[in-house]
mmCIF file with all atom_site columns, C-alpha atoms in Angstrom:
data_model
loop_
_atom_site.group_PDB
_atom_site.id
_atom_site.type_symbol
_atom_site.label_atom_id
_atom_site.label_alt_id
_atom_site.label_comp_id
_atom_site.label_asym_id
_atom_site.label_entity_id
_atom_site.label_seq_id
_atom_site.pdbx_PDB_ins_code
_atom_site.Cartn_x
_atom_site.Cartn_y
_atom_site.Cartn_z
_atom_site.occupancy
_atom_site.B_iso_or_equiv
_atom_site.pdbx_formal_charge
_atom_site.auth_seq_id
_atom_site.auth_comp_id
_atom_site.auth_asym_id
_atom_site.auth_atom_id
_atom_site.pdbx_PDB_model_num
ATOM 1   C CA . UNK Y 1 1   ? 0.000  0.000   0.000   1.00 0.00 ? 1   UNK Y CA 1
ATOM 2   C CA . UNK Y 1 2   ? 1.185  3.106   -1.045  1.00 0.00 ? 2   UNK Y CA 1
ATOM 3   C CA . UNK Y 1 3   ? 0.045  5.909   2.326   1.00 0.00 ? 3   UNK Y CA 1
ATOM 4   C CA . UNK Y 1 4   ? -0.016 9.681   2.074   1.00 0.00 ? 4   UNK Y CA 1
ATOM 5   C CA . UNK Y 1 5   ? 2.592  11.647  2.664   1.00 0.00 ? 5   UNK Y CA 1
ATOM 6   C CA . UNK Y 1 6   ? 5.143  9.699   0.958   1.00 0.00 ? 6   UNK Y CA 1
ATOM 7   C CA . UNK Y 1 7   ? 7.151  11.053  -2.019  1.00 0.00 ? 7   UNK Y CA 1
ATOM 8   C CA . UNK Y 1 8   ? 7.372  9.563   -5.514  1.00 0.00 ? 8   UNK Y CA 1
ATOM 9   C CA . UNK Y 1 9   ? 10.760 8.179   -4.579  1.00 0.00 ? 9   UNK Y CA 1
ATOM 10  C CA . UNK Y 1 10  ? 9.051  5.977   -1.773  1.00 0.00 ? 10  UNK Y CA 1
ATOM 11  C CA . UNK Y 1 11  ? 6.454  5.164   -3.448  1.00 0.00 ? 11  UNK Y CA 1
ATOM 12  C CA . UNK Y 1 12  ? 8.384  3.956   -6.614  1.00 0.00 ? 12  UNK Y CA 1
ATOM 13  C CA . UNK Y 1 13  ? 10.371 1.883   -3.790  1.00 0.00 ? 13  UNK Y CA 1
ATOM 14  C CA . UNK Y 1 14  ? 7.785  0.558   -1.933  1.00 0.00 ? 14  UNK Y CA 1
ATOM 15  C CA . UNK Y 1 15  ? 5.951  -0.775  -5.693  1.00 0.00 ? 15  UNK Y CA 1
ATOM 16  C CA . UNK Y 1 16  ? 9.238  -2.303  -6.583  1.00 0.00 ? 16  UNK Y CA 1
ATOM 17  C CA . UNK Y 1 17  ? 8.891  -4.123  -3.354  1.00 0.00 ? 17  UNK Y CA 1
ATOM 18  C CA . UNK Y 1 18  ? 6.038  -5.566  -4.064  1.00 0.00 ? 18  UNK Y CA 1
ATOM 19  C CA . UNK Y 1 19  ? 6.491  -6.421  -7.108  1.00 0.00 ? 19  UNK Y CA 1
ATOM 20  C CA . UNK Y 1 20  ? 9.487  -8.460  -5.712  1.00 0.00 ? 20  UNK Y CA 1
ATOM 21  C CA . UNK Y 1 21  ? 7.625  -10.336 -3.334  1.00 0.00 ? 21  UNK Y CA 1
ATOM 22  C CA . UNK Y 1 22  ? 4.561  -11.254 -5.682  1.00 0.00 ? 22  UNK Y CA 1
ATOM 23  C CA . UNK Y 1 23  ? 7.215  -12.761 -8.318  1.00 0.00 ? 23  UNK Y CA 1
ATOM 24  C CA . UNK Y 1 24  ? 9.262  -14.643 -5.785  1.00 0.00 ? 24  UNK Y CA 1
ATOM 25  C CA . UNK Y 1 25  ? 6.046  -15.400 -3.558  1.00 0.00 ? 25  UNK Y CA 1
ATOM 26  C CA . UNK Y 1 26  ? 7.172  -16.790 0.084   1.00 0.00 ? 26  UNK Y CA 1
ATOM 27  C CA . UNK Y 1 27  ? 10.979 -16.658 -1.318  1.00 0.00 ? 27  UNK Y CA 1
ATOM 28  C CA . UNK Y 1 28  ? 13.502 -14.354 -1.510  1.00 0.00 ? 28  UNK Y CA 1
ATOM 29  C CA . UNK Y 1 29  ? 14.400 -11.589 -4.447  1.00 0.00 ? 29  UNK Y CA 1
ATOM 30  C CA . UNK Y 1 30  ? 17.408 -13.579 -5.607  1.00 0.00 ? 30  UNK Y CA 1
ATOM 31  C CA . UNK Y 1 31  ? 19.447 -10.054 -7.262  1.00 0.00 ? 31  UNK Y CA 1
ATOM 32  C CA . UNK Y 1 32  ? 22.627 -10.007 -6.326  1.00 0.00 ? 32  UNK Y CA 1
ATOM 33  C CA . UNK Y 1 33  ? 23.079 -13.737 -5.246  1.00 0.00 ? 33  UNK Y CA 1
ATOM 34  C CA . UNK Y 1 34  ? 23.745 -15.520 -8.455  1.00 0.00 ? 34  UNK Y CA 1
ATOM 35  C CA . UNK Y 1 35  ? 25.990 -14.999 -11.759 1.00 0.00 ? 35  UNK Y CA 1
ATOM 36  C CA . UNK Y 1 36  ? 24.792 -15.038 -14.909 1.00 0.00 ? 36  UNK Y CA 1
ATOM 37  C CA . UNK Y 1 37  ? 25.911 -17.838 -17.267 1.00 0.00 ? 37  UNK Y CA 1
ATOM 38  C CA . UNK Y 1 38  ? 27.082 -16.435 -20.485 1.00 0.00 ? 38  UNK Y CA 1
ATOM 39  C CA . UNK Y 1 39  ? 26.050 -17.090 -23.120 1.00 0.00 ? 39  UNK Y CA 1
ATOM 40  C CA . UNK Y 1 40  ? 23.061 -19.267 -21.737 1.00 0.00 ? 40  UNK Y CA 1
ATOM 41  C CA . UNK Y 1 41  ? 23.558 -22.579 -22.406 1.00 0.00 ? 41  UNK Y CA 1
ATOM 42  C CA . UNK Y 1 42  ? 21.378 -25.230 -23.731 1.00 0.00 ? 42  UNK Y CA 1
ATOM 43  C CA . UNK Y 1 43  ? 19.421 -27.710 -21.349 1.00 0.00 ? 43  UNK Y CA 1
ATOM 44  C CA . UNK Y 1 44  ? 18.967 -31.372 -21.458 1.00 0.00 ? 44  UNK Y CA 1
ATOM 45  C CA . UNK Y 1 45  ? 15.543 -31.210 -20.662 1.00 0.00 ? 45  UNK Y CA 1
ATOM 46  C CA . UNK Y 1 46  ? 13.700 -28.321 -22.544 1.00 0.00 ? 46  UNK Y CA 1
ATOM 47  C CA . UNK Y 1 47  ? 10.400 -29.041 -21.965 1.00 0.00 ? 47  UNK Y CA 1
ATOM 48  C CA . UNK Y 1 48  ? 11.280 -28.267 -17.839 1.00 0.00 ? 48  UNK Y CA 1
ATOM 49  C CA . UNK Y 1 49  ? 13.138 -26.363 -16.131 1.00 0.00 ? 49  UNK Y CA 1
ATOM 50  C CA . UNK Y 1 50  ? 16.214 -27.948 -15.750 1.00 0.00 ? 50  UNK Y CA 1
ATOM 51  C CA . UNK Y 1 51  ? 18.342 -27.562 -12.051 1.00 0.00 ? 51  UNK Y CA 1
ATOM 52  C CA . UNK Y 1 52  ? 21.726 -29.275 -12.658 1.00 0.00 ? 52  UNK Y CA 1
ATOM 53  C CA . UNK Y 1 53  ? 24.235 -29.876 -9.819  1.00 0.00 ? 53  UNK Y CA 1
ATOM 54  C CA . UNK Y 1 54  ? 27.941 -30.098 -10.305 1.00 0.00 ? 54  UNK Y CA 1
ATOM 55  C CA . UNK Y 1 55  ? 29.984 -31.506 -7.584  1.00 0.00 ? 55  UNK Y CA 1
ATOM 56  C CA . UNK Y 1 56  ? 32.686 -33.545 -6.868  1.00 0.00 ? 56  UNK Y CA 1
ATOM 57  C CA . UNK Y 1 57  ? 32.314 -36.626 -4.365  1.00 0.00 ? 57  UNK Y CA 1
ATOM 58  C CA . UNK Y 1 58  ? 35.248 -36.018 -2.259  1.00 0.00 ? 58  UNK Y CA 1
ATOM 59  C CA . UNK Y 1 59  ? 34.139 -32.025 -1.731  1.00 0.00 ? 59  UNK Y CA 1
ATOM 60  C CA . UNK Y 1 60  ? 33.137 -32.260 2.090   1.00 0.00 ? 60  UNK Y CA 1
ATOM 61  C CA . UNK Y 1 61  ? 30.931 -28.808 0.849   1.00 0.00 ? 61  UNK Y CA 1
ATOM 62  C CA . UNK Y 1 62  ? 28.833 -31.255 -1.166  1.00 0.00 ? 62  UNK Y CA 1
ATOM 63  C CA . UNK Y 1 63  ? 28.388 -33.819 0.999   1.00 0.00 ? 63  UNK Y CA 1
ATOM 64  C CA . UNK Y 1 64  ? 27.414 -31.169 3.273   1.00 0.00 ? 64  UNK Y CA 1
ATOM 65  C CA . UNK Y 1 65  ? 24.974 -29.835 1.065   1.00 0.00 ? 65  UNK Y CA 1
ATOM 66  C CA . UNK Y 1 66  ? 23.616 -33.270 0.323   1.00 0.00 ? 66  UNK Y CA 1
ATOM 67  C CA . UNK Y 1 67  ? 21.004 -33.288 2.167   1.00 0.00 ? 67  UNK Y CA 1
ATOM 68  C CA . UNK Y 1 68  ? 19.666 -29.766 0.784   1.00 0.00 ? 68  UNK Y CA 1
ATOM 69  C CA . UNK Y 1 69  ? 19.447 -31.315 -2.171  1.00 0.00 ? 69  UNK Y CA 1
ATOM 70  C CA . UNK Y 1 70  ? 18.167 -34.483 -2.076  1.00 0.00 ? 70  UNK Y CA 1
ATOM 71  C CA . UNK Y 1 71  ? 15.224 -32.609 -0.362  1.00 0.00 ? 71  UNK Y CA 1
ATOM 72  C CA . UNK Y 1 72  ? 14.318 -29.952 -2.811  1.00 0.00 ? 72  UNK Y CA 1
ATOM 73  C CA . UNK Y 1 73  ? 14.342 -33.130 -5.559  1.00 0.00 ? 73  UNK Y CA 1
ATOM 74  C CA . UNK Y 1 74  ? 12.230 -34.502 -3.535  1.00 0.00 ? 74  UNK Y CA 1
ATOM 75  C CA . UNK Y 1 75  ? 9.981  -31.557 -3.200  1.00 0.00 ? 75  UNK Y CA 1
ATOM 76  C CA . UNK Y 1 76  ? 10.465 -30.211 -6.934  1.00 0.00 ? 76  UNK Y CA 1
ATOM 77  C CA . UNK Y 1 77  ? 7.217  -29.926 -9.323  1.00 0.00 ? 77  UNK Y CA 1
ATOM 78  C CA . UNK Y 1 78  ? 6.941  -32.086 -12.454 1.00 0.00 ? 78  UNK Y CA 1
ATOM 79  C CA . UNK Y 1 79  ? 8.429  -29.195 -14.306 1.00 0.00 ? 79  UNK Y CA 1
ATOM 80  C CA . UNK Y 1 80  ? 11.450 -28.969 -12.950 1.00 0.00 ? 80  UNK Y CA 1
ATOM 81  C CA . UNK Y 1 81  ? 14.296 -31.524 -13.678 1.00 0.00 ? 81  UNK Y CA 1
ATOM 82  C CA . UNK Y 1 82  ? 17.278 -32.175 -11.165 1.00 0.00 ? 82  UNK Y CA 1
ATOM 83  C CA . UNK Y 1 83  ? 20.229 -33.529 -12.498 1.00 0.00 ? 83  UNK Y CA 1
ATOM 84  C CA . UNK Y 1 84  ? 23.595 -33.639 -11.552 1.00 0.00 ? 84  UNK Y CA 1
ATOM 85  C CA . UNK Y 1 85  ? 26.946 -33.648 -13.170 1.00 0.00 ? 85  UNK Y CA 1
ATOM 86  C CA . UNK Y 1 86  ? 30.619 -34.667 -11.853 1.00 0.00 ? 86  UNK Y CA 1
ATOM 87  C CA . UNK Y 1 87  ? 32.865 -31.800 -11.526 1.00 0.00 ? 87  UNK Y CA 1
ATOM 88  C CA . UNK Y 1 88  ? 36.358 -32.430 -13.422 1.00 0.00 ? 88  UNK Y CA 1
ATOM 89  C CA . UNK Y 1 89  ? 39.126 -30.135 -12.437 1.00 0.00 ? 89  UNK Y CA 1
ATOM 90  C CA . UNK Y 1 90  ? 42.435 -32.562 -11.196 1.00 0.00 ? 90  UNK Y CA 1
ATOM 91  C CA . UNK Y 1 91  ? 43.133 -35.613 -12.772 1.00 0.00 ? 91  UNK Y CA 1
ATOM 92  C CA . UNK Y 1 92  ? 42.338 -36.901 -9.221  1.00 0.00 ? 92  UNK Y CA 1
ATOM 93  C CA . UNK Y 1 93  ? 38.940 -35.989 -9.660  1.00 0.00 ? 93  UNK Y CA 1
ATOM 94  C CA . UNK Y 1 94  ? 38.318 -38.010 -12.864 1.00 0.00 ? 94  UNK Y CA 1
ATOM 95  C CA . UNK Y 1 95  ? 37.662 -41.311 -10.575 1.00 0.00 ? 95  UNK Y CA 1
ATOM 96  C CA . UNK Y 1 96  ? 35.051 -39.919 -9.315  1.00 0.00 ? 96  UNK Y CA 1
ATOM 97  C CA . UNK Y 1 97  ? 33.580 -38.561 -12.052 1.00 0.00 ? 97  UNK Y CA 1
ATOM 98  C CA . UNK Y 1 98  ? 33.500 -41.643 -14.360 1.00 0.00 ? 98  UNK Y CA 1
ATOM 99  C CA . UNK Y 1 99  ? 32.045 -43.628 -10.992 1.00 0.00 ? 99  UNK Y CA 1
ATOM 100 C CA . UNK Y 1 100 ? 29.379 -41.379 -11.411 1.00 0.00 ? 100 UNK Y CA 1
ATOM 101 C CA . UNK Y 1 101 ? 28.590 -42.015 -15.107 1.00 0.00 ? 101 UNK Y CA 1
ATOM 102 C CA . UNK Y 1 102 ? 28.861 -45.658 -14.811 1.00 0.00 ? 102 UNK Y CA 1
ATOM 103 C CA . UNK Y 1 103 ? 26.726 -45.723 -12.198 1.00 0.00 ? 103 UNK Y CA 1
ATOM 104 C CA . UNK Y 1 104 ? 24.170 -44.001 -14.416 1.00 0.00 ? 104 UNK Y CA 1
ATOM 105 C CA . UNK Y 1 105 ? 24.941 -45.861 -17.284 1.00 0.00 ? 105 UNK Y CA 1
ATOM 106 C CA . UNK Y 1 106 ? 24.028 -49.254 -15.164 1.00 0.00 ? 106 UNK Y CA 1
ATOM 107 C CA . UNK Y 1 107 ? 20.866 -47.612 -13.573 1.00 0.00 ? 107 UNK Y CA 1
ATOM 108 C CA . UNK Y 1 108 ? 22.017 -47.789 -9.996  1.00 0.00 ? 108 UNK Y CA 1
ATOM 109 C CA . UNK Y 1 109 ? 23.166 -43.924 -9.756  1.00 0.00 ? 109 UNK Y CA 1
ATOM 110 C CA . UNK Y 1 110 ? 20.189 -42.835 -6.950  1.00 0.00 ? 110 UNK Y CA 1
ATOM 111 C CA . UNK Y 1 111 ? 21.401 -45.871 -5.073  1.00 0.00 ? 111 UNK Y CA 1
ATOM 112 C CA . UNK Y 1 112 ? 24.840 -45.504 -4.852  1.00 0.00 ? 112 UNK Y CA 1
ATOM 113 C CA . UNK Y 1 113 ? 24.741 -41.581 -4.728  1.00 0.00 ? 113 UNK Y CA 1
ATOM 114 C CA . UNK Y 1 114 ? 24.607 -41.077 -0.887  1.00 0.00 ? 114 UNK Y CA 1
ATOM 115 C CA . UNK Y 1 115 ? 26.321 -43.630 -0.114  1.00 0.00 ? 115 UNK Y CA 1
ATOM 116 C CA . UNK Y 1 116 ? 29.615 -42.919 -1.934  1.00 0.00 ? 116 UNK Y CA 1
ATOM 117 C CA . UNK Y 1 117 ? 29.277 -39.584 -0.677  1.00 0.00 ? 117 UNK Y CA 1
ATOM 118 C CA . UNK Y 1 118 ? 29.094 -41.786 3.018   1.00 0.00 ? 118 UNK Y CA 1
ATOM 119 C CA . UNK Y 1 119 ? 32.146 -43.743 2.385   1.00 0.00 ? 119 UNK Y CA 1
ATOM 120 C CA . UNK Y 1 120 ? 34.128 -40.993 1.672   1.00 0.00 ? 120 UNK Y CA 1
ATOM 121 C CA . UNK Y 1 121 ? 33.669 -38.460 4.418   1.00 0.00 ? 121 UNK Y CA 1
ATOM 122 C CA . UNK Y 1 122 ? 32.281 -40.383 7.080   1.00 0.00 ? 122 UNK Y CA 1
ATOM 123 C CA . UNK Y 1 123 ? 34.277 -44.502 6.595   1.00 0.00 ? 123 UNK Y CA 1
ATOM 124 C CA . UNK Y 1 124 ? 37.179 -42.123 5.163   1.00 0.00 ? 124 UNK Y CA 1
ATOM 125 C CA . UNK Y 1 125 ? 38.036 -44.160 2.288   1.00 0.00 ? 125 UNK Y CA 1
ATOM 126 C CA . UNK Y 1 126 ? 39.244 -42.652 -0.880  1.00 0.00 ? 126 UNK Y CA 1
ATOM 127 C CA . UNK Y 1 127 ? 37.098 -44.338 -2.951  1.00 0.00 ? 127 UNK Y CA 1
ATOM 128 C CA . UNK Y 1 128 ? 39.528 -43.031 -5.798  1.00 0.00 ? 128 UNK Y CA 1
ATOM 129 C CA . UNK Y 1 129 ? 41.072 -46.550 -7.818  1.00 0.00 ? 129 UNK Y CA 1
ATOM 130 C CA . UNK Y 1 130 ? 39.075 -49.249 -9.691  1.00 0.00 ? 130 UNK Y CA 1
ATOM 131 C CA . UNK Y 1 131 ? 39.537 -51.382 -7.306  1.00 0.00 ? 131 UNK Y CA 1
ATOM 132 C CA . UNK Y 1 132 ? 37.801 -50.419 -4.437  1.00 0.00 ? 132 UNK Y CA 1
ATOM 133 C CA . UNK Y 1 133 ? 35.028 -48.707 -6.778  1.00 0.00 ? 133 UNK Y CA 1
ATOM 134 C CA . UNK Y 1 134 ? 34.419 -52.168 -8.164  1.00 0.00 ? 134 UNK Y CA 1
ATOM 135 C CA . UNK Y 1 135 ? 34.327 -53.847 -4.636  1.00 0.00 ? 135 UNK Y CA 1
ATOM 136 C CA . UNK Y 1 136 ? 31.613 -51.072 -4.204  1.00 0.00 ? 136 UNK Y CA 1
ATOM 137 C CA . UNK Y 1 137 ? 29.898 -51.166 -7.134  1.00 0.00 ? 137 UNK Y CA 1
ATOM 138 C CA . UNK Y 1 138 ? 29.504 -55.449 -6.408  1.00 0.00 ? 138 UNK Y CA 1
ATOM 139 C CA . UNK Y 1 139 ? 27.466 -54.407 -3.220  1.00 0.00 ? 139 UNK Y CA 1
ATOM 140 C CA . UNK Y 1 140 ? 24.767 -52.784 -5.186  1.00 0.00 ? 140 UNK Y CA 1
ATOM 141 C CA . UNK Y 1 141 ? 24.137 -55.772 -7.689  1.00 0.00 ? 141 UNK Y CA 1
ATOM 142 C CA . UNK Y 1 142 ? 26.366 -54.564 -10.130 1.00 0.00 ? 142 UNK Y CA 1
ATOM 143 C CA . UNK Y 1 143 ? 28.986 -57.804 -11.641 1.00 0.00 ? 143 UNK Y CA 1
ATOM 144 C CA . UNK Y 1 144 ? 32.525 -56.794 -11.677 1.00 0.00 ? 144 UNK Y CA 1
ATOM 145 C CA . UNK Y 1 145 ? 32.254 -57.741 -15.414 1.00 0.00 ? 145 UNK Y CA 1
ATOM 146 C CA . UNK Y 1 146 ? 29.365 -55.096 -16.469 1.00 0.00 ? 146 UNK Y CA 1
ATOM 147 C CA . UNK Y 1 147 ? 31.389 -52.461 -13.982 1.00 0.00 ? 147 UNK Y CA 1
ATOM 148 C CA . UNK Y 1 148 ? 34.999 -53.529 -15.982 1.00 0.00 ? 148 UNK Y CA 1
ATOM 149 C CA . UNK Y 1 149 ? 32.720 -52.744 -19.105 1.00 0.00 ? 149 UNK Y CA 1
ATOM 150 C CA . UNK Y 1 150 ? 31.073 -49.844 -18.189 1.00 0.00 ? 150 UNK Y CA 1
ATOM 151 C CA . UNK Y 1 151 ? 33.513 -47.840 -16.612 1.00 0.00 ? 151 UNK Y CA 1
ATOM 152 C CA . UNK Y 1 152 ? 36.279 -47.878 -19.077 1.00 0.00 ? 152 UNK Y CA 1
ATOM 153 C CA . UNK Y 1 153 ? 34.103 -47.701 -22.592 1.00 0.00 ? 153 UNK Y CA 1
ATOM 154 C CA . UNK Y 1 154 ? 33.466 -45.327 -24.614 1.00 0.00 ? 154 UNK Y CA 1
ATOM 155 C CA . UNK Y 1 155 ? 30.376 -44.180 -23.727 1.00 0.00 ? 155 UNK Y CA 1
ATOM 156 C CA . UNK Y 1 156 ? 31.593 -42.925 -20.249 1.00 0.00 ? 156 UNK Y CA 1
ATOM 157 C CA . UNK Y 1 157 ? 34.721 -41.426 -21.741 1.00 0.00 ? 157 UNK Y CA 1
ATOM 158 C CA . UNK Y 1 158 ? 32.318 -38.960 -23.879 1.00 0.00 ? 158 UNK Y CA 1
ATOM 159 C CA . UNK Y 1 159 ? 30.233 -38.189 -20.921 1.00 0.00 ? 159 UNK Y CA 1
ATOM 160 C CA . UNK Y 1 160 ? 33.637 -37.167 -19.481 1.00 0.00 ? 160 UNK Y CA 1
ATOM 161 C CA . UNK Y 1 161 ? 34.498 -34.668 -21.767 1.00 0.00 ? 161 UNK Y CA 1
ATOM 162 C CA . UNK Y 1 162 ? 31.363 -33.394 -22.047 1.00 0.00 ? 162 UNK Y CA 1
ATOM 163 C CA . UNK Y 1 163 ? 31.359 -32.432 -18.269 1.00 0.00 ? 163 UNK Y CA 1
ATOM 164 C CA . UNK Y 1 164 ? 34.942 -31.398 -18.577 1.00 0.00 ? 164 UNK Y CA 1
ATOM 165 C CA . UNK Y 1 165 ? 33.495 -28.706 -21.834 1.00 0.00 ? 165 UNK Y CA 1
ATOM 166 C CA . UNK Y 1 166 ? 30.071 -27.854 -20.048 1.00 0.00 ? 166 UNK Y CA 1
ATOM 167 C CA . UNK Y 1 167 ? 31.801 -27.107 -16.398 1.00 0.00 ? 167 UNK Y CA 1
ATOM 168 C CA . UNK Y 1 168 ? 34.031 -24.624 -18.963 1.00 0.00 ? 168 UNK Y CA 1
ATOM 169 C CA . UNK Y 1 169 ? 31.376 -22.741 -20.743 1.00 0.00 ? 169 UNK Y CA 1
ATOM 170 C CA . UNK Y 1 170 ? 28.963 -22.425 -16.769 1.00 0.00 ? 170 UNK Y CA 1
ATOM 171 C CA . UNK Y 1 171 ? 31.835 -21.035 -15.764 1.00 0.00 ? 171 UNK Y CA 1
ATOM 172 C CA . UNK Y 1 172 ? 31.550 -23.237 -13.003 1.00 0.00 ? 172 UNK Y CA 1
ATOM 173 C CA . UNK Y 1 173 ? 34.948 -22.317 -10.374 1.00 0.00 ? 173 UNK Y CA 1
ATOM 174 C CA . UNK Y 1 174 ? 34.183 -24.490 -7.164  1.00 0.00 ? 174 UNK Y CA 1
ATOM 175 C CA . UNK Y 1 175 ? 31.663 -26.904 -6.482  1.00 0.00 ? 175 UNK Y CA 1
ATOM 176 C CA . UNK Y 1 176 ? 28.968 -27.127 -5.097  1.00 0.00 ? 176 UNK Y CA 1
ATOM 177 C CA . UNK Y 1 177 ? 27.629 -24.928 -8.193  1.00 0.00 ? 177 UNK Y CA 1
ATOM 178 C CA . UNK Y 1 178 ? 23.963 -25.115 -9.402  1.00 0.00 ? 178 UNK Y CA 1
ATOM 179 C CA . UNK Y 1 179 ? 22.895 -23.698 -12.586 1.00 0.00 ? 179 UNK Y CA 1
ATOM 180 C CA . UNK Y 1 180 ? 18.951 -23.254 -13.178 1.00 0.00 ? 180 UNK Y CA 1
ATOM 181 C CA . UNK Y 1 181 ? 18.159 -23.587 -16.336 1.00 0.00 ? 181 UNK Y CA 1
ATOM 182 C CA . UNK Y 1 182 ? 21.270 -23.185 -18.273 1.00 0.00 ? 182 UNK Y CA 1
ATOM 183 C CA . UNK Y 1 183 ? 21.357 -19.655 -17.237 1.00 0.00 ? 183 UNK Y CA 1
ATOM 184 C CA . UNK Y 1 184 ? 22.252 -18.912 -13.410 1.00 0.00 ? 184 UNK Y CA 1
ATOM 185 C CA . UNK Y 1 185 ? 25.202 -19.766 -11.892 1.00 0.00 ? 185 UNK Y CA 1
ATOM 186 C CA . UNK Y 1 186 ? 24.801 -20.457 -7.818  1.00 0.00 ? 186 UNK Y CA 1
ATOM 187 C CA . UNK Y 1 187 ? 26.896 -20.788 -5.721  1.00 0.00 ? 187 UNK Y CA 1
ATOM 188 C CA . UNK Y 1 188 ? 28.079 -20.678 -1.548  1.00 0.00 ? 188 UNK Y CA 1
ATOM 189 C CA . UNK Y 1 189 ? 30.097 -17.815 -2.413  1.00 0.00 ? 189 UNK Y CA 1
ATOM 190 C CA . UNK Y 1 190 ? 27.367 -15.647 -3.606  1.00 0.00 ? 190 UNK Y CA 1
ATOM 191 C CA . UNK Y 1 191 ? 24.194 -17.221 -2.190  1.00 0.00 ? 191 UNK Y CA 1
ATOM 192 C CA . UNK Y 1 192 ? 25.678 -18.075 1.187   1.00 0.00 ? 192 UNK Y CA 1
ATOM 193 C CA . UNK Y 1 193 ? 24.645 -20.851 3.327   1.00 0.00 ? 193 UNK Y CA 1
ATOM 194 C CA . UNK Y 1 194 ? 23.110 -24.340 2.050   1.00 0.00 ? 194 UNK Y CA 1
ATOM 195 C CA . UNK Y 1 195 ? 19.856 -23.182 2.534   1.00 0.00 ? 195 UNK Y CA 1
ATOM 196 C CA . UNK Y 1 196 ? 19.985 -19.847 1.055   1.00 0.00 ? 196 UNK Y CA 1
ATOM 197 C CA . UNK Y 1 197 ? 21.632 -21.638 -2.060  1.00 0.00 ? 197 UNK Y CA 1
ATOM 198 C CA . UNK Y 1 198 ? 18.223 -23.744 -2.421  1.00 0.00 ? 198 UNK Y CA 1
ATOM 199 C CA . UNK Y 1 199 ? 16.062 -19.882 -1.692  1.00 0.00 ? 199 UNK Y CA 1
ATOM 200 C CA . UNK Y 1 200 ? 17.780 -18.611 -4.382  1.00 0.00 ? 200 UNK Y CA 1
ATOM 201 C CA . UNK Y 1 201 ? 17.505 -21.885 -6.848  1.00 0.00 ? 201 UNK Y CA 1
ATOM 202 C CA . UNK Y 1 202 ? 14.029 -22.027 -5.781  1.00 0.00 ? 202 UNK Y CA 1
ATOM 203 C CA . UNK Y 1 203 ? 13.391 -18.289 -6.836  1.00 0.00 ? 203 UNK Y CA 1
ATOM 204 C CA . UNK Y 1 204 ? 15.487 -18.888 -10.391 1.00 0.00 ? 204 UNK Y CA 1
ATOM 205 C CA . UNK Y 1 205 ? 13.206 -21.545 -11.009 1.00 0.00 ? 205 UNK Y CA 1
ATOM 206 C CA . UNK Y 1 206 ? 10.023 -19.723 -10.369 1.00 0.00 ? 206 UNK Y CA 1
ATOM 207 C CA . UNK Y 1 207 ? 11.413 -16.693 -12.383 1.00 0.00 ? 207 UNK Y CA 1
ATOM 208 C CA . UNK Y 1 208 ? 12.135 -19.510 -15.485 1.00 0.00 ? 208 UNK Y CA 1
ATOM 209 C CA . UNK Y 1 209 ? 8.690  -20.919 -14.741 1.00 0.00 ? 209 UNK Y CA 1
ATOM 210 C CA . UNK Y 1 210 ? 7.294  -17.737 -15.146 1.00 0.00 ? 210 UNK Y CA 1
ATOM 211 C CA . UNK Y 1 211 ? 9.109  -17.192 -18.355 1.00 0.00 ? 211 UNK Y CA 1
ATOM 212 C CA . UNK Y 1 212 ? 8.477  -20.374 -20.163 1.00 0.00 ? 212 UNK Y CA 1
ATOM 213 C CA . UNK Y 1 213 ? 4.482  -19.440 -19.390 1.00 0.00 ? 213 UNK Y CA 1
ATOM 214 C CA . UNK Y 1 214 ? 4.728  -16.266 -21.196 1.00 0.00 ? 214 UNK Y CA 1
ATOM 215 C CA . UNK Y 1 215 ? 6.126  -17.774 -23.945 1.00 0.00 ? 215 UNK Y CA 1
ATOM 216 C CA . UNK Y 1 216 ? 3.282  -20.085 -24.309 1.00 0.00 ? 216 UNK Y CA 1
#
């Protein structure tokens, strides 16, 4: 409500305001707590709006922010698509990362997600040569023949690079980063704490939301 007595400046303020708080609803106004992606990249999933996690498994951050996450998947709307991609940044990382893929590749990535993060950072184990990564993988139904396959064929070798060329053109610098959409960049460092990373994802998703019905 705009009340007598104030000037155009307040007024103009006070519209802005709520203008802000009927596009973001019980949110936040996310300005100022995300980067822009440039250019925008392309999404997996056009037809949604697409909220893709990179991270790295041994990045106590992530396993940190874990739990954020697995929540707002849980929570998300049918037209928005959580996905996640392996950061690649030291050779050191790239065990991880192709875990990750053959994991999907074999259909038992939501089962082994949590817990790899789990043997990491809580049983301390590396997690980081074949080896123990098969002895894993064999707990979750998976033959060390389809994870000798898998793991070193070609298929996972192109996801690879792709990660390695799409972490490049987010501009993605740390982990955990979220981009919404193809678009936003978020990230601890701008957003702030776990929870005010998913705010602000939550907000970028209503904004695209928003956008894609306009479009319409």
């Amino acid at each position: 409500m705009i009340r007598p007595g104030m000037n155009c400046v307040s007024a103009f303020l006070v519209s802005l305001a709520l203008v802000a708080s009927s596009a973001y609803g019980a949110g936040i106004d996310p300005t100022g707590k995300y980067d822009l992606v440039t250019p925008p990249q392309p999404t997996d999933t056009p037809d949604k709006v697409e909220v893709l996690e990179v991270f790295w498994y041994g990045c106590p951050h992530c396993f940190t922010f874990l739990p954020y996450m697995e929540q707002y998947a849980k929570s998300a709307a049918d037209d928005v698509a959580v996905r996640h991609m392996p950061a690649i940044f030291r050779d050191s990382w790239v065990a991880h990362a192709r875990a990750f893929y053959t994991a999907e590749l074999l259909g038992v990535q939501k089962q082994i997600h949590r817990p790899l993060f789990e043997a990491i950072h809580l049983r301390k184990s590396p997690m980081d040569s074949k080896e123990e990564l098969m002895k894993f993988f064999e707990m979750y139904g998976v033959s060390n023949d389809d994870f000798n396959k898998t793991f070193n064929s070609f298929a996972v070798e192109t996801l690879l690079r792709k990660s390695q060329v799409m972490q490049q053109r987010y501009g993605v610098r740390g982990t955990p980063t979220v981009i919404v959409n193809g678009k936003y960049r978020v990230s601890g460092s701008r957003a702030g704490q776990p929870e005010d990373m998913i705010k602000v994802i939550e907000a970028l998703v209503e904004r695209e939301r928003a956008a894609k019905t306009a479009s319409r």
